[in-house]
PDB file of C-alpha atoms in Angstrom:
ATOM      1  CA  UNK A1211     -30.370 -16.190 -49.028  1.00  0.00           C
ATOM      2  CA  UNK A1212     -28.784 -14.743 -46.095  1.00  0.00           C
ATOM      3  CA  UNK A1213     -26.915 -11.554 -45.599  1.00  0.00           C
ATOM      4  CA  UNK A1214     -24.140 -10.921 -42.827  1.00  0.00           C
ATOM      5  CA  UNK A1215     -22.960  -7.788 -42.080  1.00  0.00           C
ATOM      6  CA  UNK A1216     -19.452  -7.274 -40.443  1.00  0.00           C
ATOM      7  CA  UNK A1217     -18.935  -4.840 -38.084  1.00  0.00           C
ATOM      8  CA  UNK A1218     -15.139  -3.501 -37.320  1.00  0.00           C
ATOM      9  CA  UNK A1219     -14.679  -3.412 -33.562  1.00  0.00           C
ATOM     10  CA  UNK A1220     -11.505  -1.546 -32.945  1.00  0.00           C
ATOM     11  CA  UNK A1221      -8.794  -3.297 -31.239  1.00  0.00           C
ATOM     12  CA  UNK A1222      -8.267  -2.778 -27.635  1.00  0.00           C
ATOM     13  CA  UNK A1223      -5.130  -0.307 -27.811  1.00  0.00           C
ATOM     14  CA  UNK A1224      -6.426   1.164 -30.663  1.00  0.00           C
ATOM     15  CA  UNK A1225      -9.751   2.627 -28.652  1.00  0.00           C
ATOM     16  CA  UNK A1226      -9.459   5.414 -26.684  1.00  0.00           C
ATOM     17  CA  UNK A1227      -9.251   4.860 -22.971  1.00  0.00           C
ATOM     18  CA  UNK A1228     -12.359   6.061 -20.826  1.00  0.00           C
ATOM     19  CA  UNK A1229     -12.978   7.279 -17.624  1.00  0.00           C
ATOM     20  CA  UNK A1230     -14.701   4.014 -16.413  1.00  0.00           C
ATOM     21  CA  UNK A1231     -11.625   1.935 -17.946  1.00  0.00           C
ATOM     22  CA  UNK A1232      -8.762   3.563 -15.951  1.00  0.00           C
ATOM     23  CA  UNK A1233     -11.014   3.365 -13.038  1.00  0.00           C
ATOM     24  CA  UNK A1234     -11.374  -0.162 -13.581  1.00  0.00           C
ATOM     25  CA  UNK A1235      -7.964  -0.827 -14.289  1.00  0.00           C
ATOM     26  CA  UNK A1236      -7.031   0.709 -11.097  1.00  0.00           C
ATOM     27  CA  UNK A1237      -9.355  -0.761  -8.903  1.00  0.00           C
ATOM     28  CA  UNK A1238      -7.233  -2.941  -6.829  1.00  0.00           C
ATOM     29  CA  UNK A1239      -4.234  -0.483  -6.058  1.00  0.00           C
ATOM     30  CA  UNK A1240      -5.758   1.336  -2.812  1.00  0.00           C
ATOM     31  CA  UNK A1241      -6.111  -2.574  -1.298  1.00  0.00           C
ATOM     32  CA  UNK A1242      -2.499  -3.774  -2.364  1.00  0.00           C
ATOM     33  CA  UNK A1243      -1.130   0.029  -1.354  1.00  0.00           C
ATOM     34  CA  UNK A1244      -2.913  -0.941   2.427  1.00  0.00           C
ATOM     35  CA  UNK A1245      -1.311  -3.959   2.351  1.00  0.00           C
ATOM     36  CA  UNK A1246       2.083  -2.642   1.799  1.00  0.00           C
ATOM     37  CA  UNK A1247       1.635  -0.359   4.226  1.00  0.00           C
ATOM     38  CA  UNK A1248       0.508  -2.621   6.965  1.00  0.00           C
ATOM     39  CA  UNK A1249       2.832  -5.012   6.188  1.00  0.00           C
ATOM     40  CA  UNK A1250       5.737  -2.222   6.599  1.00  0.00           C
ATOM     41  CA  UNK A1251       4.513  -1.020   9.801  1.00  0.00           C
ATOM     42  CA  UNK A1252       4.752  -4.374  11.591  1.00  0.00           C
ATOM     43  CA  UNK A1253       8.319  -4.776  10.270  1.00  0.00           C
ATOM     44  CA  UNK A1254       8.870  -1.260  11.780  1.00  0.00           C
ATOM     45  CA  UNK A1255       7.564  -2.508  14.812  1.00  0.00           C
ATOM     46  CA  UNK A1256       8.781  -5.547  15.147  1.00  0.00           C
ATOM     47  CA  UNK A1257      12.475  -4.336  14.477  1.00  0.00           C
ATOM     48  CA  UNK A1258      11.479  -1.268  17.123  1.00  0.00           C
ATOM     49  CA  UNK A1259      10.804  -4.069  19.356  1.00  0.00           C
ATOM     50  CA  UNK A1260      14.423  -5.671  18.674  1.00  0.00           C
ATOM     51  CA  UNK A1261      16.093  -2.652  19.471  1.00  0.00           C
ATOM     52  CA  UNK A1262      14.339  -1.614  22.581  1.00  0.00           C
ATOM     53  CA  UNK A1263      14.672  -5.527  24.188  1.00  0.00           C
ATOM     54  CA  UNK A1264      18.963  -4.852  23.915  1.00  0.00           C
ATOM     55  CA  UNK A1265      20.485  -4.331  26.929  1.00  0.00           C
ATOM     56  CA  UNK A1266      22.255  -1.198  26.048  1.00  0.00           C
ATOM     57  CA  UNK A1267      18.618   0.516  24.968  1.00  0.00           C
ATOM     58  CA  UNK A1268      17.025  -0.825  27.997  1.00  0.00           C
ATOM     59  CA  UNK A1269      19.608   0.199  30.264  1.00  0.00           C
ATOM     60  CA  UNK A1270      19.332   3.998  28.661  1.00  0.00           C
ATOM     61  CA  UNK A1271      15.398   3.945  28.433  1.00  0.00           C
ATOM     62  CA  UNK A1272      15.259   2.834  32.444  1.00  0.00           C
ATOM     63  CA  UNK A1273      18.068   5.262  33.301  1.00  0.00           C
ATOM     64  CA  UNK A1274      15.697   8.353  31.772  1.00  0.00           C
ATOM     65  CA  UNK A1275      13.126   7.520  33.319  1.00  0.00           C
ATOM     66  CA  UNK A1276      14.508   6.852  36.646  1.00  0.00           C
ATOM     67  CA  UNK A1277      16.040  10.212  36.945  1.00  0.00           C
ATOM     68  CA  UNK A1278      13.033  11.646  35.399  1.00  0.00           C
ATOM     69  CA  UNK A1279      11.187  10.501  38.204  1.00  0.00           C
ATOM     70  CA  UNK A1280      13.887  11.564  40.957  1.00  0.00           C
ATOM     71  CA  UNK A1281      14.320  14.787  39.978  1.00  0.00           C
ATOM     72  CA  UNK A1282      10.686  16.492  40.269  1.00  0.00           C
TER      73      UNK A1282
END
C-alpha cells in the first residue's frame, strides 16, 4: 500500500515576491542601460562629427581660434 500526499504549491503569481526574486528579475537591466547609453553617446559623437566637418561650422571655429591666437 502506497500513501501519497499532495503538497499545495502556490502559483507563481499567488505567492508573495521576495527581495531575491526582484533582484533576479532585474539582473540584466544595468547591462542593458549601459549598452543603450553607450549607443546614444556614439550616435551623439557621430552627429557632432558630421556637424563639425561641415564648411560653415569649420570656418567659424577656424576664425574663432585665429582671433583668439592673434589677440594675445
